[in-house]
PDB file of C-alpha atoms in Angstrom:
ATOM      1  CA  UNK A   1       0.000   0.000   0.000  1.00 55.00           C
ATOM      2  CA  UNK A   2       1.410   3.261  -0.985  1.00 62.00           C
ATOM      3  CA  UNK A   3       1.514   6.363   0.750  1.00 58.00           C
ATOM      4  CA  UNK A   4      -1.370   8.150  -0.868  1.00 50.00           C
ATOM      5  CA  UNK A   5      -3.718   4.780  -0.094  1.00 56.00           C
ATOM      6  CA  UNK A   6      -2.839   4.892   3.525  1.00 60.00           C
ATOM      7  CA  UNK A   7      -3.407   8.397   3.674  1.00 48.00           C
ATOM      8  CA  UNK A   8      -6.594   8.144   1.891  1.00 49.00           C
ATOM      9  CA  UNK A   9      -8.102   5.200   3.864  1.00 54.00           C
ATOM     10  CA  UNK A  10      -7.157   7.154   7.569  1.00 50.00           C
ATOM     11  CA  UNK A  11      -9.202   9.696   6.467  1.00 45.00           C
ATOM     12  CA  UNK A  12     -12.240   7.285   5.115  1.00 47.00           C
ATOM     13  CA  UNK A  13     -11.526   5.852   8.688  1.00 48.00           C
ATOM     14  CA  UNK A  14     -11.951   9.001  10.314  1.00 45.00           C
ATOM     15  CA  UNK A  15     -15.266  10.366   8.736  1.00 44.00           C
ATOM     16  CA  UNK A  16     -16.618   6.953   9.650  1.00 46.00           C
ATOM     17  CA  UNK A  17     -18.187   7.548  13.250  1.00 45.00           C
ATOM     18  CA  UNK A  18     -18.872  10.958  11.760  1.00 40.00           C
ATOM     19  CA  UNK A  19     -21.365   9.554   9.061  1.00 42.00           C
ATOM     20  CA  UNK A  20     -22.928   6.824  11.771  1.00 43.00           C
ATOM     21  CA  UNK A  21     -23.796   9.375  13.985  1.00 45.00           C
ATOM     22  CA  UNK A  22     -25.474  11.546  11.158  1.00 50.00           C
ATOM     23  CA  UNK A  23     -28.239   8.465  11.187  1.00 63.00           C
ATOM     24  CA  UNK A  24     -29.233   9.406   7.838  1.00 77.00           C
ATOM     25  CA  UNK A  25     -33.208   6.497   7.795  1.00 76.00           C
ATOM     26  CA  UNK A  26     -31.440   4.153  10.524  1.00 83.00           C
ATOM     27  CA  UNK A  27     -34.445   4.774  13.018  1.00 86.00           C
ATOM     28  CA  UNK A  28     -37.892   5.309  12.693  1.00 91.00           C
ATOM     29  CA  UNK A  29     -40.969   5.864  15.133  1.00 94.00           C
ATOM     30  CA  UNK A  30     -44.623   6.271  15.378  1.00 95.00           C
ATOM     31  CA  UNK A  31     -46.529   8.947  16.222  1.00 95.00           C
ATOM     32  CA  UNK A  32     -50.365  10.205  18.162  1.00 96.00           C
ATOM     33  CA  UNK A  33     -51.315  13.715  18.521  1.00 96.00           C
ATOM     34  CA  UNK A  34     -54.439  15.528  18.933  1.00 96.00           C
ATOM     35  CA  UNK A  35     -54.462  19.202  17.962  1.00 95.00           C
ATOM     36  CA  UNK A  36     -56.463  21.681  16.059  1.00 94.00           C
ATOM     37  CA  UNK A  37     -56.089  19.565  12.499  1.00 93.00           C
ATOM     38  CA  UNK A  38     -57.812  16.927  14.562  1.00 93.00           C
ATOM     39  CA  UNK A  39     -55.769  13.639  15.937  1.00 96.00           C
ATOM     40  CA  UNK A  40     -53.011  12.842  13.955  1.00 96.00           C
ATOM     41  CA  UNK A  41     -51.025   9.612  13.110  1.00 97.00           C
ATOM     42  CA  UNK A  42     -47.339  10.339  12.396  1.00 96.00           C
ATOM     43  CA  UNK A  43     -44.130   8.052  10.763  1.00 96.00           C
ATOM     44  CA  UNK A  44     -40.493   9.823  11.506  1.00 96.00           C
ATOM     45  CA  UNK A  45     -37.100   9.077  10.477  1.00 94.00           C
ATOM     46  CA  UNK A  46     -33.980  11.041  10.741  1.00 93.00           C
ATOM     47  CA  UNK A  47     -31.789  13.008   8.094  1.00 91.00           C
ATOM     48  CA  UNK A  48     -29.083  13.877   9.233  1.00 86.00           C
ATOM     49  CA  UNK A  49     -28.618  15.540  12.834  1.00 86.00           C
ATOM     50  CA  UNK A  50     -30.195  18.344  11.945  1.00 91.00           C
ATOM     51  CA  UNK A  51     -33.617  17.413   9.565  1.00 93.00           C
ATOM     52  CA  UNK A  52     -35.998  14.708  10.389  1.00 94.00           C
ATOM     53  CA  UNK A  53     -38.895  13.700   8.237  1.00 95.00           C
ATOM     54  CA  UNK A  54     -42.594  12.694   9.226  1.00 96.00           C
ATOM     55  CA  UNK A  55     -45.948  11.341   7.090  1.00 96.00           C
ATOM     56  CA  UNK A  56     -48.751  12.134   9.031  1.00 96.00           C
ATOM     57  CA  UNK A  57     -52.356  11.983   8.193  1.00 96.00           C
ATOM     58  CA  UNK A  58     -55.172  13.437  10.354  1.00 95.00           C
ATOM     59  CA  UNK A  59     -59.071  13.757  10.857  1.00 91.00           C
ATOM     60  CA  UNK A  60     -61.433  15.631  12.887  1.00 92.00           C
ATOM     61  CA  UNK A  61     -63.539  13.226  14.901  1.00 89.00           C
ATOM     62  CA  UNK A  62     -67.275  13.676  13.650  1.00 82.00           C
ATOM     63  CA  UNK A  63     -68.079  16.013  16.173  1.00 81.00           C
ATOM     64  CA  UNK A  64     -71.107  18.861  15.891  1.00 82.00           C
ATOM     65  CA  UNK A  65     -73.429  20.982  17.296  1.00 84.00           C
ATOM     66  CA  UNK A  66     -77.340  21.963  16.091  1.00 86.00           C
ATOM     67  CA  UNK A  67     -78.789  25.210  15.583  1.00 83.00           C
ATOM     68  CA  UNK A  68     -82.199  26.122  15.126  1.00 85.00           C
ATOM     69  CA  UNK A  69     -82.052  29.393  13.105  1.00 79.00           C
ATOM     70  CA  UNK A  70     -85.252  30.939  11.342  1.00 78.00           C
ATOM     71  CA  UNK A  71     -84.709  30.268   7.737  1.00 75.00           C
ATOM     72  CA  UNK A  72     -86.940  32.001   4.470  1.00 73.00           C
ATOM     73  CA  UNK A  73     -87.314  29.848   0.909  1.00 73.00           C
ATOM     74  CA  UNK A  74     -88.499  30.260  -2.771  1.00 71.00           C
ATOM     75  CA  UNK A  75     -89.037  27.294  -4.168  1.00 70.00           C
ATOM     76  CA  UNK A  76     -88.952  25.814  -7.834  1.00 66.00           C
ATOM     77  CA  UNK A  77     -92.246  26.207  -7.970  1.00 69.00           C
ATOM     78  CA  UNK A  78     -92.874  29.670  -6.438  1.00 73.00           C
ATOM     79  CA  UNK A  79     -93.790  28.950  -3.103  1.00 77.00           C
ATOM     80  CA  UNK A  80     -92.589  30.755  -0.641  1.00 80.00           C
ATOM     81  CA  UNK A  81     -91.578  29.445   3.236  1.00 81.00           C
ATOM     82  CA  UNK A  82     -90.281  30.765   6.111  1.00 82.00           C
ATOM     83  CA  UNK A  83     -90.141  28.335   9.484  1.00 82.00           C
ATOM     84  CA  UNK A  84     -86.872  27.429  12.010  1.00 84.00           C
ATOM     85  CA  UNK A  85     -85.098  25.044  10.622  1.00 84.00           C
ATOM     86  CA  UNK A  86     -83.325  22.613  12.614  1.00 87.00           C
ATOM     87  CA  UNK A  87     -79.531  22.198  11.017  1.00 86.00           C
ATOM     88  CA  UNK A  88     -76.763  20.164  12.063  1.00 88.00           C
ATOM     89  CA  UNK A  89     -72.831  21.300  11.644  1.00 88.00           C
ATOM     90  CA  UNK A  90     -70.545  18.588  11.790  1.00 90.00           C
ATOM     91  CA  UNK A  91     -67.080  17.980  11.050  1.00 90.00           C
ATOM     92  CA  UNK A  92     -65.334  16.627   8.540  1.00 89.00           C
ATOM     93  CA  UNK A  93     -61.728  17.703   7.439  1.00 91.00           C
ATOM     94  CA  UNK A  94     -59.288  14.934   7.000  1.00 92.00           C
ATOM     95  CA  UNK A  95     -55.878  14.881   4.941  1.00 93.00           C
ATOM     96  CA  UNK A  96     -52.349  13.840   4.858  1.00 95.00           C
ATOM     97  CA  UNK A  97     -49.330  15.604   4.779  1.00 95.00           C
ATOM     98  CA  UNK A  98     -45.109  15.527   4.802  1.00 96.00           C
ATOM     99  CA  UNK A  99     -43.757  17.848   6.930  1.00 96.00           C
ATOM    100  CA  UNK A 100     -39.645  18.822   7.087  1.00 96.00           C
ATOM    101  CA  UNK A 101     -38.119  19.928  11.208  1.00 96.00           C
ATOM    102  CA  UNK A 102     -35.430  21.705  10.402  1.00 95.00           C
ATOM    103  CA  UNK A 103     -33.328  21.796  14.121  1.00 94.00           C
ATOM    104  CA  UNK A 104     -31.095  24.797  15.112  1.00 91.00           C
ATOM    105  CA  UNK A 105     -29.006  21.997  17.252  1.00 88.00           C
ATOM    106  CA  UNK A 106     -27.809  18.701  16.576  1.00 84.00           C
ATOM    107  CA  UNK A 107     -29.455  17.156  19.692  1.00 82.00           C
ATOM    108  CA  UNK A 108     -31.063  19.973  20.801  1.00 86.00           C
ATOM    109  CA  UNK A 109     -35.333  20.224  20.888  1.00 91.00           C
ATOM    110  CA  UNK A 110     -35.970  23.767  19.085  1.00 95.00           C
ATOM    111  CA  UNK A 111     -36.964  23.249  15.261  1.00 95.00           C
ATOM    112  CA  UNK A 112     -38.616  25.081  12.279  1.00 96.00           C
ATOM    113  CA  UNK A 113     -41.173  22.923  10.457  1.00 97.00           C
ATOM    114  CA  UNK A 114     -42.052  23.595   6.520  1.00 96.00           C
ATOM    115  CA  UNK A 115     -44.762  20.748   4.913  1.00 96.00           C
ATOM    116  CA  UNK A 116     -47.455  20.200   2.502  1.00 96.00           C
ATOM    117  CA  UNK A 117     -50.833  18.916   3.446  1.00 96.00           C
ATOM    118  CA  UNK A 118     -52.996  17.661   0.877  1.00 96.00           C
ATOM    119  CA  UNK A 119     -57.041  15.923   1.274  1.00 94.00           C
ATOM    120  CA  UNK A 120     -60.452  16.278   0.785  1.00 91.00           C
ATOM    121  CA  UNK A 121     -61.682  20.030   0.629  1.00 93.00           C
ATOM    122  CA  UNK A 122     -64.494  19.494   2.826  1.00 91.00           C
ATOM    123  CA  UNK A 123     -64.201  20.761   6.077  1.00 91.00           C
ATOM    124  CA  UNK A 124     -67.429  20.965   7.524  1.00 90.00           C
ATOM    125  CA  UNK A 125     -71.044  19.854   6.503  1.00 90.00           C
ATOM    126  CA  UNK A 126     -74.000  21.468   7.712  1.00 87.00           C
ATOM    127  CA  UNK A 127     -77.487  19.750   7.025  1.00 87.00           C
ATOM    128  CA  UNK A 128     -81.158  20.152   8.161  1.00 87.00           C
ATOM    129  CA  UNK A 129     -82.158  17.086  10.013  1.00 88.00           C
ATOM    130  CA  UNK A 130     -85.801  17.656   8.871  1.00 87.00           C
ATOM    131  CA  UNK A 131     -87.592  18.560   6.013  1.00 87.00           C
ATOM    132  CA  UNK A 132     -88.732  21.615   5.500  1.00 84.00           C
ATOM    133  CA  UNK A 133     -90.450  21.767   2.233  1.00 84.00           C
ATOM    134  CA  UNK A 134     -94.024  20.034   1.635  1.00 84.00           C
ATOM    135  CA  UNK A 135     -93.388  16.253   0.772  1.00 85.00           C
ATOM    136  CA  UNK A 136     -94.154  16.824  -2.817  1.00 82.00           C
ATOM    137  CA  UNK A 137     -91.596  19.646  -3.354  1.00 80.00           C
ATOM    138  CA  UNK A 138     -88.851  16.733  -2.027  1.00 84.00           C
ATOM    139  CA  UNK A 139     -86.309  15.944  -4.522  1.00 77.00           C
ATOM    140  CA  UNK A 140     -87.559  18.194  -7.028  1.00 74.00           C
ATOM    141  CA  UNK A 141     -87.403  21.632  -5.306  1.00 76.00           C
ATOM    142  CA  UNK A 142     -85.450  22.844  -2.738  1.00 74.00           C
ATOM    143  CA  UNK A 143     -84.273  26.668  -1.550  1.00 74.00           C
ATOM    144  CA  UNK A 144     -83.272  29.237  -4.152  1.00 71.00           C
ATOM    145  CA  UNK A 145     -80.536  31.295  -4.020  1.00 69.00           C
ATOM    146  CA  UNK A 146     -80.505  33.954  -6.633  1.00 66.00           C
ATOM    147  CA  UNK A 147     -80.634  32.325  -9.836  1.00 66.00           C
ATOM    148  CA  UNK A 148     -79.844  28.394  -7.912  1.00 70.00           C
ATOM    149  CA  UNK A 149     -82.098  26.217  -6.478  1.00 72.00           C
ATOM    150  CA  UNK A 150     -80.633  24.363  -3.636  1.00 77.00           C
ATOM    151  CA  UNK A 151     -82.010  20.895  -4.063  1.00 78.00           C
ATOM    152  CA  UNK A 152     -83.104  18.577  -1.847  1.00 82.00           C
ATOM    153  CA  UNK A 153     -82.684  14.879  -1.596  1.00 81.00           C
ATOM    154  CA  UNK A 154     -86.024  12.122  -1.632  1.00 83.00           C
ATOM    155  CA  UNK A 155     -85.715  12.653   2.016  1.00 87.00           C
ATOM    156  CA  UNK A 156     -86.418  16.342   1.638  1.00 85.00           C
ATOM    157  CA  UNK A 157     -82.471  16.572   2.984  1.00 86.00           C
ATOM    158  CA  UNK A 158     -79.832  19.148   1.543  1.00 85.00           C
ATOM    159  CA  UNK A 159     -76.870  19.869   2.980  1.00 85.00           C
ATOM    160  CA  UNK A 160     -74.018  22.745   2.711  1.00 86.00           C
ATOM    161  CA  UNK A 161     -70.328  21.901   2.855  1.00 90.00           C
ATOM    162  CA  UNK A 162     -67.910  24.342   3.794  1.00 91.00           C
ATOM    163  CA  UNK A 163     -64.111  23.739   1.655  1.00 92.00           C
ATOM    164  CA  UNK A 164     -61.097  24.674   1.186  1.00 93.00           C
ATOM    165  CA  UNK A 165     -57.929  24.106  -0.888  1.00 93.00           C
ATOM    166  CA  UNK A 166     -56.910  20.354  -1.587  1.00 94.00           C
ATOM    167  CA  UNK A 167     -53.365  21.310  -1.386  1.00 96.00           C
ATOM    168  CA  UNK A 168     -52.311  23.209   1.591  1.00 96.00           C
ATOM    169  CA  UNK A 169     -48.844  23.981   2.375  1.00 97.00           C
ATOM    170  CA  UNK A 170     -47.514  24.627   6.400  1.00 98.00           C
ATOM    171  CA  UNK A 171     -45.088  26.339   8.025  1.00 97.00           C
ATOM    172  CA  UNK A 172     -44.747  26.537  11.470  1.00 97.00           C
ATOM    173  CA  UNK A 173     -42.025  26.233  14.751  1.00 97.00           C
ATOM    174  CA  UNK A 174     -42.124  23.505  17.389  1.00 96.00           C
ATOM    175  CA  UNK A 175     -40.158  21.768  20.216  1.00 95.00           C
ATOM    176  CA  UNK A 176     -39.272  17.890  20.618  1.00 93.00           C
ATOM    177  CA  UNK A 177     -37.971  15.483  18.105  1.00 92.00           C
ATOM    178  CA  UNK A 178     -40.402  13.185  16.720  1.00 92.00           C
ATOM    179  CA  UNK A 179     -37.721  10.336  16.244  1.00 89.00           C
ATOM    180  CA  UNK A 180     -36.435  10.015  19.897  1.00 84.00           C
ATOM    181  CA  UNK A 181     -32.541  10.198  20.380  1.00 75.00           C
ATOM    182  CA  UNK A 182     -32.008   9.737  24.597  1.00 76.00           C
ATOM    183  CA  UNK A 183     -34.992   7.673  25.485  1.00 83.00           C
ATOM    184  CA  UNK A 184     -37.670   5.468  23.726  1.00 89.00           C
ATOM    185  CA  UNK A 185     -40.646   8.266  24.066  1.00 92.00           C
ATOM    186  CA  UNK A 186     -40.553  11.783  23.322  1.00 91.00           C
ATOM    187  CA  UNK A 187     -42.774  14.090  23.214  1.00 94.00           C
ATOM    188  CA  UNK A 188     -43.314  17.142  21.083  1.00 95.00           C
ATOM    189  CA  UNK A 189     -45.057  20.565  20.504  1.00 96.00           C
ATOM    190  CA  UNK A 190     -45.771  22.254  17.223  1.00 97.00           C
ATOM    191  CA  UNK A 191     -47.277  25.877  16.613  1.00 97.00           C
ATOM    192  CA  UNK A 192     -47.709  26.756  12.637  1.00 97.00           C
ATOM    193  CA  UNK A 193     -50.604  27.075  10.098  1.00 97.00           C
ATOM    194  CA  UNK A 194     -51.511  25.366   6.802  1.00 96.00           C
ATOM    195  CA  UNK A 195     -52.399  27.438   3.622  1.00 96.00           C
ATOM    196  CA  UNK A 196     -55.812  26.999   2.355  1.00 94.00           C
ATOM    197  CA  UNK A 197     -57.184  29.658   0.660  1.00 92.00           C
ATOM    198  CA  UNK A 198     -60.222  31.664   1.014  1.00 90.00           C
ATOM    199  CA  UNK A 199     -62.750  29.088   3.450  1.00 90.00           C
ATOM    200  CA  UNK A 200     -65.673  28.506   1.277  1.00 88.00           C
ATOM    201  CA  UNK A 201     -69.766  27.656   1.563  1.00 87.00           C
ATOM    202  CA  UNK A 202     -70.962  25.479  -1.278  1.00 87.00           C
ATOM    203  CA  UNK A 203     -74.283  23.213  -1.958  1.00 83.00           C
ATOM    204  CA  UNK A 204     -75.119  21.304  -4.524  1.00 77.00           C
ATOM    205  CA  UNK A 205     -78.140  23.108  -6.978  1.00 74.00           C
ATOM    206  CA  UNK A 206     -79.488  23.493 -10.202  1.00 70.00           C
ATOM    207  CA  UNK A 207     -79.704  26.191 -12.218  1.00 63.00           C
ATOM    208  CA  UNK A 208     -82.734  27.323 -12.330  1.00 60.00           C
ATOM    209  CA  UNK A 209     -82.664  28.143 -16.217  1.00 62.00           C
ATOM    210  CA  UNK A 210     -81.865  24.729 -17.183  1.00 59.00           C
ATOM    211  CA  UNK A 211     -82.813  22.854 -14.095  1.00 58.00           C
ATOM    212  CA  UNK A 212     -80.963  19.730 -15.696  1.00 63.00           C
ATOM    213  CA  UNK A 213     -77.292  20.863 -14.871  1.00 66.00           C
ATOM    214  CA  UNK A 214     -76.158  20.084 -11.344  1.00 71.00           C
ATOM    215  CA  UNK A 215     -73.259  22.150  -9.957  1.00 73.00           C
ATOM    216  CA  UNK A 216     -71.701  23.201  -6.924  1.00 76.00           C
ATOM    217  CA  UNK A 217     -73.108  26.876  -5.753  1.00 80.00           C
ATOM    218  CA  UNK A 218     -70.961  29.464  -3.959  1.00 81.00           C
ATOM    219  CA  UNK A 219     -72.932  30.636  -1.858  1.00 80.00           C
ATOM    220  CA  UNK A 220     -72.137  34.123  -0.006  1.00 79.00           C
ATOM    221  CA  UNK A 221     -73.835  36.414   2.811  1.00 78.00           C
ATOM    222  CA  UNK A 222     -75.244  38.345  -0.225  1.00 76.00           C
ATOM    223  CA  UNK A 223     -77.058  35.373  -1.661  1.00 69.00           C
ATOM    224  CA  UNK A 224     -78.679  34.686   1.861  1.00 69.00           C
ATOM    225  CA  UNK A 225     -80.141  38.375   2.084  1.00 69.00           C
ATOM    226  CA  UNK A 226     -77.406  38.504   5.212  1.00 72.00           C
ATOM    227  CA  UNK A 227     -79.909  36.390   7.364  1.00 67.00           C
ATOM    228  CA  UNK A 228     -75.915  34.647   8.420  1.00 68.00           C
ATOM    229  CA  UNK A 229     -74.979  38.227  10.128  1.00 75.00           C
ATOM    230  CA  UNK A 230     -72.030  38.000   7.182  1.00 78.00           C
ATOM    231  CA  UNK A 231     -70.324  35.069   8.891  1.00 78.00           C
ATOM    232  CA  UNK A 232     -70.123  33.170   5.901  1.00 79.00           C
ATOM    233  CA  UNK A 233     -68.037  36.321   3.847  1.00 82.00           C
ATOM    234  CA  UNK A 234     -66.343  36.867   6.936  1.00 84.00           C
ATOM    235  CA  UNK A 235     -65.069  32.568   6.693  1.00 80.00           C
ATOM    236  CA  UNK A 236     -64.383  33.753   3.223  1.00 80.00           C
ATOM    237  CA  UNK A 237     -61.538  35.879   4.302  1.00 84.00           C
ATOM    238  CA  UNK A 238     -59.783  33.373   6.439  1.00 84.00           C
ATOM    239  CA  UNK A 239     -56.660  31.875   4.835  1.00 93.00           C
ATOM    240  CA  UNK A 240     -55.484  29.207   7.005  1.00 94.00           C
ATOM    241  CA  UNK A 241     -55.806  26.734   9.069  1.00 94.00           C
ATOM    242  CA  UNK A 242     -53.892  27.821  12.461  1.00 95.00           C
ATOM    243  CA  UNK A 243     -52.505  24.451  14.271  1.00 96.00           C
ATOM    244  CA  UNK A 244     -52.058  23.758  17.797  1.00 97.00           C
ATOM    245  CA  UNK A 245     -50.475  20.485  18.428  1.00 97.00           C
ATOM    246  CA  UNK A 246     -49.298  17.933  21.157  1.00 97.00           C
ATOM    247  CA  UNK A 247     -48.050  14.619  19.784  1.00 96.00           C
ATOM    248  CA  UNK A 248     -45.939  11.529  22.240  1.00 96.00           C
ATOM    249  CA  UNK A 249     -43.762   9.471  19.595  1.00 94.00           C
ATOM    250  CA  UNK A 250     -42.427   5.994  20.968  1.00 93.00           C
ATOM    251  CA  UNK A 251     -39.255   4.954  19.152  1.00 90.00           C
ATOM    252  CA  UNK A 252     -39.481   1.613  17.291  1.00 90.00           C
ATOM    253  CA  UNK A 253     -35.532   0.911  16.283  1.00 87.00           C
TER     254      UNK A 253
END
């Protein structure tokens, strides 16, 4: 062996505890939280001493409340309504998502976190849990908003879904490493936000001159005379989805 191998294989020697403590995918763990995006369900594995990666996916439980506002109606066929109408809110935002913690030490807790989310762009569905219309006005007719007539079901059902963006990327800070280092369990806290774009209300309708084209209606505090009190265009100014999260991760090699 010459003296330009020799020097070349103390070196290789050298870096070698360097790269096997970089633990560049030797480990991975598992991951619960419960948060403002819901309870989550998290994958980790290191990069490097200084990155780790996690696949999460999460889902609001199907959780609601009822209101019984006072509600007023045109119907297809030109009669008019106005009665409380019992309506049901309930949850329904789930997704998945790769986030990125960037730490500012190599075994220290503090870390930025950058991501993209991506699901279904329902949020939350409202529905009325009773008809409303007169039974022969169900599944033909429904509520009309301007030139849309919000239709029913056979059940004399219809029901509103709020959305957002399908794609929704996050930023955010945190503390705690998701893939454990000292100890088998860790546990971690993140503060950030996804993108989503403007929060939307839509229903499904017809038009009402050419009643045989279904489409989704957006439908604003305009459309609804302002009987809302303008929540619905004040939803349509919200851009993100703040999240609040605490999350234990066990270790599993």
């Amino acid at each position: 062996m010459n003296k330009l191998s020799r020097i070349i294989l103390t070196i290789l020697l050298a870096m070698a505890p360097a790269a096997a403590s970089a633990q560049y995918f030797n480990h991975l763990s598992v991951g619960f939280g419960a948060g403002t995006d819901g309870l989550t369900l998290q994958v980790a594995a290191p990069v490097g001493d200084y990155v780790q990666l996690r696949a999460l996916g999460s889902y609001w439980p199907p959780a609601g409340f009822t209101a019984n506002p006072r509600l007023s109606w045109t119907t297809e066929s030109g009669k008019n309504g106005s009665a409380n109408v019992k309506l049901k809110a309930e949850a329904a935002f789930k997704g998945a998502g790769l986030m990125v913690d960037i730490f500012t030490d190599n075994d220290g807790p503090f870390r930025f976190t950058i991501g993209l989310g991506y699901g279904s762009p329902k949020v939350i569905s409202i529905r009325n849990l009773e008809p409303f219309l007169d039974r022969e006005d169900w599944g033909t007719s429904g509520i009309q908003v301007e030139n849309t007539i919000l239709t029913t079901d056979e059940n004399g059902l219809c029901s509103v879904e709020v959305m957002f963006s399908k794609l929704r990327p996050y930023v955010g800070i945190g503390t705690g490493r998701a893939v454990p280092s000292l100890r088998r369990v860790s546990f971690g806290f993140d503060v950030g936000a996804y993108y989503t774009g403007p929060w939307g209300f839509y229903a499904l309708g017809r038009n009402a001159d050419n009643v045989a084209k279904k489409e989704y209606v957006h439908i604003t505090s305009e459309a609804l005379n302002h009987q809302d009190k303008d929540v619905i265009d004040l939803l349509g100014k919200f851009p993100v989805l703040p999240v609040i999260r605490l999350s234990m991760n066990v270790a599993l090699f």
